[in-house]
Short mmCIF file of C-alpha atoms and ligand atoms in Angstrom, two decimals:
data_model
loop_
_atom_site.label_atom_id
_atom_site.label_comp_id
_atom_site.label_asym_id
_atom_site.label_seq_id
_atom_site.Cartn_x
_atom_site.Cartn_y
_atom_site.Cartn_z
CA MET O 1 139.34 48.10 146.49
CA SER O 2 142.95 48.17 145.38
CA ASN O 3 145.70 50.71 145.09
CA THR O 4 147.54 50.78 141.79
CA ILE O 5 150.65 52.61 140.63
CA VAL O 6 151.00 53.35 136.92
CA ILE O 7 154.56 54.13 135.80
CA GLY O 8 156.38 54.69 132.53
CA ALA O 9 158.89 51.96 131.76
CA GLN O 10 160.97 53.77 129.11
CA TRP O 11 161.86 57.46 128.62
CA GLY O 12 158.40 58.91 129.23
CA ASP O 13 155.46 59.43 126.86
CA GLU O 14 154.56 55.77 126.99
CA GLY O 15 150.84 56.59 127.11
CA LYS O 16 150.47 56.79 130.90
CA GLY O 17 147.76 59.44 130.64
CA LYS O 18 145.64 57.27 128.40
CA ILE O 19 146.06 54.20 130.62
CA VAL O 20 145.35 56.18 133.80
CA ASP O 21 142.23 57.66 132.21
CA TRP O 22 141.12 54.15 131.25
CA LEU O 23 141.76 52.78 134.77
CA THR O 24 140.14 55.75 136.49
CA GLU O 25 136.68 54.31 135.92
CA SER O 26 137.36 51.76 138.67
CA ALA O 27 139.29 54.11 141.00
CA ASP O 28 138.11 56.73 143.49
CA VAL O 29 141.20 58.89 143.87
CA VAL O 30 143.89 59.73 141.29
CA VAL O 31 147.21 60.96 142.66
CA ARG O 32 150.24 62.61 141.03
CA ALA O 33 153.24 62.14 143.31
CA GLN O 34 156.29 63.46 141.42
CA GLY O 35 157.45 65.59 138.52
CA GLY O 36 155.89 68.85 137.49
CA ASN O 37 154.60 70.45 134.34
CA ASN O 38 157.47 68.88 132.42
CA ALA O 39 154.91 66.08 132.02
CA GLY O 40 152.43 66.09 129.15
CA HIS O 41 149.77 63.41 129.28
CA THR O 42 147.43 63.12 126.32
CA VAL O 43 143.96 61.73 126.81
CA ILE O 44 141.37 61.47 124.08
CA SER O 45 137.95 61.04 125.50
CA GLU O 46 134.78 61.16 123.44
CA GLY O 47 136.68 62.66 120.53
CA LYS O 48 138.13 65.55 122.54
CA GLU O 49 141.86 65.77 123.18
CA TYR O 50 143.15 66.94 126.55
CA ILE O 51 146.81 67.41 127.49
CA LEU O 52 147.36 67.33 131.24
CA HIS O 53 150.60 68.63 132.73
CA LEU O 54 150.11 68.92 136.49
CA ILE O 55 146.53 67.90 137.07
CA PRO O 56 145.90 64.15 137.30
CA SER O 57 144.13 62.71 134.25
CA GLY O 58 141.34 61.54 136.57
CA ILE O 59 139.95 65.08 136.42
CA LEU O 60 138.18 64.14 133.19
CA TRP O 61 135.91 61.76 135.11
CA PRO O 62 133.20 63.40 137.20
CA GLY O 63 133.08 62.43 140.86
CA LYS O 64 136.73 61.39 141.20
CA LEU O 65 139.05 63.06 143.68
CA CYS O 66 142.37 64.24 142.22
CA ILE O 67 145.44 64.91 144.30
CA ILE O 68 148.72 66.69 143.61
CA GLY O 69 150.95 65.15 146.25
CA ASN O 70 153.86 66.46 148.27
CA GLY O 71 156.42 65.04 145.83
CA VAL O 72 155.24 67.16 142.91
CA VAL O 73 156.93 70.44 142.05
CA MET O 74 154.18 72.87 141.20
CA ASP O 75 154.30 76.07 139.18
CA PRO O 76 151.36 78.07 140.60
CA ILE O 77 150.89 80.25 137.52
CA ALA O 78 151.13 77.28 135.15
CA LEU O 79 148.64 75.34 137.26
CA LEU O 80 146.10 78.14 137.08
CA GLY O 81 146.63 78.29 133.32
CA GLU O 82 145.90 74.57 133.15
CA ILE O 83 142.75 74.95 135.26
CA ASP O 84 141.57 77.78 132.98
CA GLY O 85 142.39 75.77 129.85
CA LEU O 86 140.33 72.84 131.11
CA LYS O 87 137.44 75.17 131.90
CA GLU O 88 137.47 76.33 128.26
CA LYS O 89 137.12 72.69 127.26
CA GLY O 90 134.16 72.19 129.57
CA ILE O 91 135.95 70.65 132.57
CA ASP O 92 135.35 72.62 135.75
CA VAL O 93 138.22 71.96 138.17
CA THR O 94 136.64 72.65 141.55
CA SER O 95 138.33 72.60 144.94
CA ASP O 96 136.19 69.54 145.74
CA ALA O 97 137.71 67.66 142.82
CA LEU O 98 141.34 68.74 143.22
CA LYS O 99 143.47 68.95 146.36
CA ILE O 100 147.07 70.13 146.35
CA SER O 101 149.54 69.20 149.05
CA ASN O 102 150.59 72.06 151.29
CA ARG O 103 154.02 70.36 151.27
CA ALA O 104 154.46 70.50 147.48
CA HIS O 105 157.48 72.56 146.42
CA LEU O 106 156.92 75.55 144.19
CA VAL O 107 158.48 76.22 140.82
CA MET O 108 159.33 79.91 140.90
CA PRO O 109 160.07 82.20 137.93
CA TYR O 110 163.78 82.14 138.80
CA HIS O 111 163.78 78.32 138.63
CA CYS O 112 162.60 78.44 135.02
CA GLU O 113 165.19 81.09 134.15
CA MET O 114 167.89 79.09 135.98
CA ASP O 115 166.90 75.96 134.04
CA GLY O 116 167.56 77.80 130.75
CA TYR O 117 170.75 79.37 132.07
CA ARG O 118 172.19 76.04 133.25
CA GLU O 119 171.30 74.39 129.95
CA ALA O 120 173.15 77.16 128.09
CA MET O 121 176.15 76.68 130.39
CA ARG O 122 176.20 72.94 129.61
CA GLY O 123 176.82 73.71 125.95
CA SER O 124 177.07 70.51 123.93
CA GLY O 125 176.45 68.48 127.11
CA LYS O 126 172.97 69.90 127.52
CA ILE O 127 170.23 67.64 128.85
CA GLY O 128 167.50 69.02 126.62
CA THR O 129 165.23 69.82 129.56
CA THR O 130 161.69 71.06 129.13
CA LYS O 131 162.81 74.40 130.68
CA ARG O 132 159.98 74.16 133.18
CA GLY O 133 162.33 74.80 136.13
CA ILE O 134 162.18 71.21 137.33
CA GLY O 135 165.89 70.60 138.10
CA PRO O 136 166.45 73.90 139.94
CA THR O 137 163.26 73.43 142.00
CA TYR O 138 164.15 69.90 143.11
CA GLY O 139 167.70 71.21 143.66
CA ASP O 140 166.43 73.82 146.10
CA LYS O 141 164.23 71.21 147.77
CA ILE O 142 167.19 68.93 148.43
CA ASP O 143 169.32 71.95 149.39
CA ARG O 144 166.54 72.90 151.85
CA THR O 145 166.09 76.37 150.41
CA GLY O 146 162.82 75.84 148.54
CA PHE O 147 159.35 77.29 148.97
CA ARG O 148 156.48 74.98 149.72
CA LEU O 149 152.86 75.76 148.98
CA HIS O 150 152.11 76.51 152.64
CA ASP O 151 154.76 79.25 152.49
CA LEU O 152 152.93 80.95 149.64
CA VAL O 153 149.42 80.71 151.05
CA GLY O 154 150.56 81.46 154.61
CA ASP O 155 151.83 84.90 155.62
CA PRO O 156 152.20 87.17 152.52
CA THR O 157 154.69 89.49 154.25
CA VAL O 158 157.00 86.67 155.30
CA PHE O 159 156.71 85.17 151.81
CA ALA O 160 157.48 88.46 150.06
CA GLU O 161 160.59 89.04 152.19
CA ARG O 162 162.07 85.61 151.59
CA TYR O 163 161.08 85.70 147.93
CA THR O 164 162.79 89.07 147.35
CA GLU O 165 165.99 87.76 148.92
CA LYS O 166 165.95 84.65 146.78
CA VAL O 167 165.28 86.63 143.58
CA LYS O 168 168.18 88.92 144.38
CA ALA O 169 170.56 85.97 144.81
CA CYS O 170 169.45 84.52 141.46
CA ASN O 171 169.65 87.89 139.70
CA ASP O 172 173.29 88.17 140.83
CA ILE O 173 173.98 84.94 138.94
CA PHE O 174 171.95 86.01 135.90
CA ALA O 175 173.86 89.31 135.76
CA THR O 176 177.09 87.37 135.06
CA ALA O 177 175.47 86.06 131.87
CA ASP O 178 173.69 89.27 130.81
CA ILE O 179 170.30 87.72 131.51
CA GLU O 180 167.50 90.20 132.24
CA PRO O 181 166.93 90.34 136.00
CA ILE O 182 163.67 89.04 137.43
CA ASP O 183 161.39 91.75 138.81
CA ALA O 184 160.88 90.56 142.39
CA GLU O 185 157.99 92.92 143.05
CA ALA O 186 155.94 92.17 139.96
CA THR O 187 156.51 88.41 140.04
CA GLY O 188 156.00 88.28 143.82
CA LYS O 189 152.69 90.10 143.40
CA ALA O 190 151.57 87.70 140.66
CA LEU O 191 152.44 84.75 142.89
CA LEU O 192 150.47 86.16 145.81
CA GLU O 193 147.50 86.73 143.52
CA ALA O 194 147.82 83.13 142.36
CA ALA O 195 147.91 82.08 146.03
CA GLU O 196 144.51 83.63 146.60
CA ARG O 197 142.98 81.59 143.80
CA LEU O 198 144.79 78.44 144.85
CA ALA O 199 144.06 78.67 148.60
CA PRO O 200 140.81 76.63 148.45
CA PHE O 201 142.69 73.74 146.81
CA VAL O 202 145.46 73.55 149.42
CA ALA O 203 145.20 70.71 151.89
CA ASP O 204 147.09 68.18 153.94
CA THR O 205 146.81 65.54 151.25
CA VAL O 206 148.53 62.91 153.39
CA GLU O 207 145.61 63.07 155.82
CA ILE O 208 143.17 62.91 152.91
CA VAL O 209 144.65 59.85 151.22
CA HIS O 210 144.79 58.00 154.54
CA ALA O 211 141.16 58.89 155.30
CA GLU O 212 140.16 57.66 151.82
CA MET O 213 142.04 54.40 152.31
CA LYS O 214 140.34 53.89 155.69
CA GLN O 215 137.00 54.13 153.91
CA GLY O 216 138.09 51.41 151.49
CA LYS O 217 138.51 53.74 148.51
CA SER O 218 140.85 52.82 145.63
CA LEU O 219 143.83 54.98 144.80
CA LEU O 220 145.41 55.23 141.38
CA PHE O 221 148.85 56.80 141.12
CA GLU O 222 149.66 58.52 137.84
CA GLY O 223 153.39 58.37 137.20
CA ALA O 224 155.12 61.10 135.26
CA GLN O 225 158.18 60.72 133.02
CA GLY O 226 159.64 57.21 132.82
CA THR O 227 162.08 54.80 134.45
CA TYR O 228 165.09 55.92 132.38
CA LEU O 229 164.46 59.53 133.39
CA ASP O 230 164.58 58.51 137.09
CA VAL O 231 167.30 60.41 138.90
CA ASP O 232 168.63 57.18 140.49
CA GLN O 233 167.83 54.45 137.97
CA GLY O 234 167.85 56.35 134.70
CA THR O 235 170.50 57.37 132.18
CA TYR O 236 172.09 59.86 134.59
CA PRO O 237 172.81 62.72 134.03
CA PHE O 238 170.34 62.70 131.10
CA VAL O 239 167.39 62.32 133.45
CA THR O 240 164.82 64.42 135.22
CA SER O 241 165.21 65.30 138.91
CA SER O 242 162.62 63.09 140.59
CA ASN O 243 162.09 59.40 141.32
CA THR O 244 159.88 58.35 138.48
CA ILE O 245 159.88 54.65 139.43
CA SER O 246 157.03 53.12 141.41
CA ALA O 247 158.66 53.85 144.78
CA GLY O 248 158.33 57.57 144.03
CA ALA O 249 154.55 57.21 144.36
CA CYS O 250 154.98 56.42 148.06
CA THR O 251 157.45 59.15 149.01
CA GLY O 252 155.53 61.67 146.95
CA SER O 253 152.15 60.97 148.52
CA GLY O 254 152.72 59.73 152.07
CA VAL O 255 151.16 56.35 151.26
CA PRO O 256 153.31 53.54 152.70
CA PRO O 257 154.56 50.72 150.42
CA GLN O 258 152.49 47.92 151.96
CA LYS O 259 149.29 49.73 150.93
CA ILE O 260 150.18 49.27 147.27
CA ASP O 261 148.48 46.31 145.61
CA LYS O 262 149.63 46.54 142.04
CA VAL O 263 152.14 48.19 139.73
CA VAL O 264 151.23 48.62 136.07
CA GLY O 265 154.19 49.31 133.78
CA VAL O 266 153.30 51.29 130.67
CA ALA O 267 155.57 50.77 127.66
CA LYS O 268 155.23 51.60 124.01
CA ALA O 269 155.51 48.69 121.59
CA TYR O 270 158.63 50.53 120.40
CA THR O 271 160.77 53.15 122.18
CA THR O 272 160.85 56.95 122.09
CA ARG O 273 162.94 59.60 123.74
CA VAL O 274 162.72 63.38 123.76
CA GLY O 275 165.72 65.41 124.91
CA ALA O 276 169.39 64.43 124.90
CA GLY O 277 171.08 61.25 126.12
CA PRO O 278 171.88 57.75 124.90
CA PHE O 279 169.30 55.75 122.97
CA PRO O 280 170.83 52.45 121.81
CA THR O 281 167.91 51.33 119.62
CA GLY O 282 167.21 54.81 118.18
CA ASN O 283 166.54 54.60 114.44
CA GLN O 284 166.30 57.53 112.07
CA GLU O 285 164.15 55.70 109.54
CA LEU O 286 161.58 54.76 112.15
CA SER O 287 161.61 58.34 113.52
CA ASP O 288 161.02 59.79 110.04
CA ARG O 289 158.25 57.28 109.44
CA PHE O 290 156.37 58.18 112.63
CA HIS O 291 156.88 61.92 112.17
CA GLY O 292 155.59 61.56 108.61
CA MET O 293 152.48 59.95 110.06
CA GLY O 294 152.10 62.95 112.43
CA ARG O 295 152.98 60.82 115.46
CA GLU O 296 155.57 61.24 118.20
CA PHE O 297 155.77 64.94 118.83
CA GLY O 298 156.29 66.00 122.47
CA ALA O 299 153.07 66.89 124.32
CA THR O 300 154.78 69.60 126.41
CA THR O 301 157.36 71.18 124.11
CA GLY O 302 156.24 70.00 120.66
CA ARG O 303 159.76 68.66 119.98
CA LYS O 304 160.16 65.65 117.71
CA ARG O 305 160.62 62.50 119.77
CA ARG O 306 163.45 60.24 118.71
CA CYS O 307 162.08 56.80 117.90
CA GLY O 308 163.62 53.34 117.98
CA TRP O 309 162.96 49.65 118.37
CA LEU O 310 161.66 47.93 121.47
CA ASP O 311 164.51 47.41 123.91
CA PHE O 312 164.32 44.41 126.25
CA VAL O 313 167.39 45.56 128.19
CA LEU O 314 165.32 48.55 129.31
CA LEU O 315 162.13 46.62 129.98
CA ARG O 316 163.89 43.87 131.95
CA TYR O 317 165.36 46.36 134.41
CA SER O 318 162.11 48.34 134.51
CA ALA O 319 160.23 45.21 135.54
CA MET O 320 162.78 44.75 138.34
CA VAL O 321 163.05 48.24 139.81
CA ASN O 322 159.35 49.05 139.54
CA GLY O 323 158.06 45.62 140.53
CA VAL O 324 155.87 45.52 137.43
CA ASP O 325 152.91 43.19 138.03
CA SER O 326 151.54 43.66 134.54
CA TRP O 327 152.29 45.56 131.38
CA ALA O 328 150.12 47.96 129.46
CA ILE O 329 151.68 47.93 125.98
CA THR O 330 150.56 50.96 124.01
CA ASN O 331 150.87 51.96 120.36
CA ILE O 332 151.03 48.43 119.03
CA ASP O 333 149.15 49.90 116.04
CA GLY O 334 152.25 51.99 115.26
CA LEU O 335 153.91 48.79 114.01
CA ASP O 336 150.93 47.61 111.93
CA ASP O 337 152.54 48.28 108.53
CA LEU O 338 155.91 46.67 109.08
CA ALA O 339 156.83 43.36 107.46
CA GLU O 340 159.59 42.76 109.97
CA ILE O 341 160.14 44.24 113.41
CA PRO O 342 163.58 44.30 115.03
CA VAL O 343 163.71 43.99 118.83
CA CYS O 344 166.79 44.45 121.02
CA THR O 345 167.56 41.38 123.11
CA HIS O 346 170.77 42.66 124.71
CA TYR O 347 173.64 45.10 124.22
CA GLU O 348 177.26 44.56 123.38
CA ILE O 349 179.56 46.86 125.30
CA ASN O 350 183.30 46.56 124.69
CA GLY O 351 182.72 43.12 123.18
CA GLU O 352 180.73 41.85 126.18
CA LYS O 353 177.12 40.73 126.25
CA VAL O 354 175.05 42.93 128.56
CA ASN O 355 171.48 42.13 129.61
CA LEU O 356 170.82 45.04 131.98
CA PRO O 357 171.46 48.79 131.58
CA PRO O 358 174.99 49.91 132.46
CA ALA O 359 175.54 52.56 135.13
CA ALA O 360 178.14 54.66 133.30
CA ILE O 361 176.78 56.96 130.64
CA SER O 362 179.88 56.32 128.49
CA ASP O 363 179.02 52.59 128.46
CA PHE O 364 175.43 53.43 127.55
CA GLU O 365 176.66 55.58 124.69
CA ASP O 366 178.94 52.76 123.49
CA ALA O 367 176.23 50.10 123.76
CA LYS O 368 175.56 48.31 120.47
CA PRO O 369 172.02 46.96 120.35
CA VAL O 370 171.85 43.32 119.35
CA LEU O 371 168.69 43.04 117.29
CA GLU O 372 166.57 40.08 116.43
CA THR O 373 163.90 40.35 113.78
CA MET O 374 160.35 39.32 114.53
CA PRO O 375 157.71 38.89 111.83
CA GLY O 376 155.25 41.77 111.49
CA TRP O 377 151.49 41.36 111.12
CA GLN O 378 150.72 43.91 108.40
CA THR O 379 147.13 44.15 109.58
CA ASP O 380 145.25 47.17 110.92
CA THR O 381 144.82 46.58 114.66
CA THR O 382 143.07 49.87 115.47
CA GLY O 383 139.64 48.23 115.36
CA CYS O 384 140.59 45.29 117.61
CA ARG O 385 138.72 45.31 120.90
CA LYS O 386 139.53 41.85 122.28
CA TYR O 387 142.93 40.24 122.80
CA GLU O 388 141.89 37.37 120.54
CA ASP O 389 141.13 39.88 117.75
CA LEU O 390 144.83 40.79 117.53
CA PRO O 391 146.75 39.13 114.68
CA ALA O 392 148.74 36.05 115.72
CA ASN O 393 152.08 37.78 115.08
CA ALA O 394 151.07 40.74 117.25
CA ARG O 395 150.21 38.30 120.04
CA ALA O 396 153.56 36.57 119.51
CA TYR O 397 155.26 39.97 119.87
CA LEU O 398 153.44 40.53 123.18
CA ASP O 399 154.30 37.00 124.33
CA ARG O 400 157.93 37.83 123.69
CA ILE O 401 157.68 40.86 126.01
CA GLU O 402 156.36 38.57 128.73
CA LYS O 403 159.12 36.04 128.17
CA GLU O 404 161.89 38.65 128.25
CA THR O 405 160.61 40.50 131.33
CA GLY O 406 158.80 37.86 133.39
CA ALA O 407 155.70 40.06 133.70
CA PRO O 408 152.38 39.43 131.95
CA VAL O 409 150.76 41.78 129.43
CA GLY O 410 147.46 42.91 130.93
CA ALA O 411 146.42 45.63 128.49
CA VAL O 412 147.18 46.64 124.92
CA GLY O 413 146.68 50.00 123.22
CA VAL O 414 145.61 50.01 119.58
CA GLY O 415 144.91 53.72 119.19
CA PRO O 416 144.85 56.98 121.15
CA ASP O 417 141.16 56.94 122.06
CA ARG O 418 139.93 55.75 125.45
CA SER O 419 137.99 52.99 123.69
CA GLN O 420 141.10 51.70 121.92
CA THR O 421 142.46 49.81 124.91
CA ILE O 422 142.18 46.05 125.15
CA LEU O 423 141.93 44.42 128.56
CA ARG O 424 143.32 40.94 128.49
P1 GDP U 501 152.34 60.04 128.58
O1 GDP U 501 153.19 61.22 128.83
O2 GDP U 501 152.95 58.76 129.02
O3 GDP U 501 150.94 60.20 129.10
O4 GDP U 501 152.20 59.93 126.99
P2 GDP U 501 151.95 61.13 125.94
O5 GDP U 501 150.53 61.51 126.00
O6 GDP U 501 152.95 62.19 126.10
O7 GDP U 501 152.33 60.41 124.59
C1 GDP U 501 151.68 59.25 124.19
C2 GDP U 501 151.06 59.52 122.79
O8 GDP U 501 150.58 58.30 122.28
C3 GDP U 501 149.85 60.43 122.87
O9 GDP U 501 149.78 61.14 121.67
C4 GDP U 501 148.69 59.47 122.99
O10 GDP U 501 147.48 60.01 122.50
C5 GDP U 501 149.17 58.37 122.12
N1 GDP U 501 148.71 57.02 122.45
C6 GDP U 501 148.60 56.41 123.65
N2 GDP U 501 148.30 55.12 123.51
C7 GDP U 501 148.19 54.90 122.17
C8 GDP U 501 147.95 53.74 121.37
O11 GDP U 501 147.75 52.65 121.86
N3 GDP U 501 147.97 53.94 120.01
C9 GDP U 501 148.17 55.16 119.44
N4 GDP U 501 148.14 55.25 118.10
N5 GDP U 501 148.43 56.24 120.16
C10 GDP U 501 148.46 56.11 121.51
P1 IMO U 502 155.75 62.55 130.60
O1 IMO U 502 155.14 62.51 131.98
C1 IMO U 502 159.30 62.64 128.09
C2 IMO U 502 162.78 64.75 129.66
C3 IMO U 502 163.24 66.02 128.96
C4 IMO U 502 164.73 65.92 129.22
C5 IMO U 502 164.80 65.35 130.62
C6 IMO U 502 164.97 66.39 131.71
O2 IMO U 502 154.92 63.26 129.58
O3 IMO U 502 156.16 61.17 130.18
P2 IMO U 502 163.32 68.16 132.81
O4 IMO U 502 162.55 69.28 132.20
O5 IMO U 502 162.48 67.15 133.51
O6 IMO U 502 164.45 68.64 133.67
O7 IMO U 502 164.01 67.43 131.55
O8 IMO U 502 163.57 64.67 130.83
N1 IMO U 502 161.37 64.75 130.10
C7 IMO U 502 160.41 64.02 129.52
N2 IMO U 502 160.44 63.25 128.41
N3 IMO U 502 158.16 62.72 128.82
C8 IMO U 502 158.11 63.45 129.95
O9 IMO U 502 157.06 63.46 130.77
C9 IMO U 502 159.26 64.20 130.32
N4 IMO U 502 159.55 65.03 131.34
C10 IMO U 502 160.84 65.34 131.20
O10 IMO U 502 162.93 65.98 127.60
O11 IMO U 502 165.30 64.97 128.35
MG1 MG U 503 154.07 62.79 127.78
#
């Protein structure tokens, strides 16, 4: 029995879904604790590809309990769409397999519209959000004006009254920008219909996770987004609106910190970023190369991810703020062809050597990556199944990650399939 948090150590899309799916075999309960359907987690299991947005990846394993915790922001209509999509692929999401926190905040139609509106208002300073209403929903949560799931599945009359008021206030803002008003009646009705379907899934998930822990069951927390999208530790303001670091798993689930046994940091063997914001090691040639190979397109929005070299400044700080006990390094196979592989050891900002990420976004934008070249391995790793099978230079690359971050590499990804994960 052990409780493990899996987090992304870069800007998201590190391969958390694949690693969570792989670890689920030895877990009993899989919990999402933050983020919303801005997340897109790809899992390839037995040749079939699944992209999970709100539902924990553990749903692909029969007999596992999946939980959407109180820290998640949940779009009820999108969630039902995801449940229906999984059904089409042969996965029946029952209310025995999935429980949703009654305390989870709801992404409403006006949050999605507001997300787009605020992005337009930002002009050239736009964040490049997924337009899934994430920022406005967390904004309302912090402002104490949000709706939680219990509000929707509770008294329909009380809900409809408050909802109509809120829609009106948002429509007043939209009117100033000639945005079509939201139809409170039609959208309110759709939400109440969704509530009827969702009611069997709604639960006090804090009670459930504590009961599971009492029985000695193992919890696996599936992080969403990545450390540099964390609202406190990331490249603010080019971040998402939740705590994506390991600590977010506790606040978002009601599981106290001392119950956590292990933190697994997931990082790609290189770096990617989707959306705006600084990216010191970003490299157009590498981006073009991956896109040409059909890799590195966003799982939620289909946007091209920007790609760059592995950045030890990022990983060093990630190891610190997440308390990474071990690394799962994915996509090592993406580097298979290269004769030489640059890695970023530190930044230079205004002529000074910098080993950890700066706080000010202007410093981040000015940061010059100092690159060191490591020898490539020019060998196909996708068939490797044991650590010792990896070419010596690939192992040296992984050793370097350990040396720079002080955390050991426990797993390596050599392809997108569940079977292409090496346990060290
Ligand atoms: P997540 O959001 O962290 O779950 O990651 P995404 O699913 O958005 O993006 C990761 C992408 O890399 C997906 O297309 C995965 O199928 C793929 N992937 C994960 N691990 C590996 C790996 O080791 N090698 C390869 N080639 N692809 C991988
Ligand atoms: P997973 O879980 C990569 C990025 C967006 C944008 C910023 C803010 O698949 O790793 P938001 O819609 O959250 O307000 O957008 O965060 N972003 C992600 N990038 N992976 C994700 O999730 C992301 N979720 C949000 O592109 O830059
Ligand atoms: Mg993703």
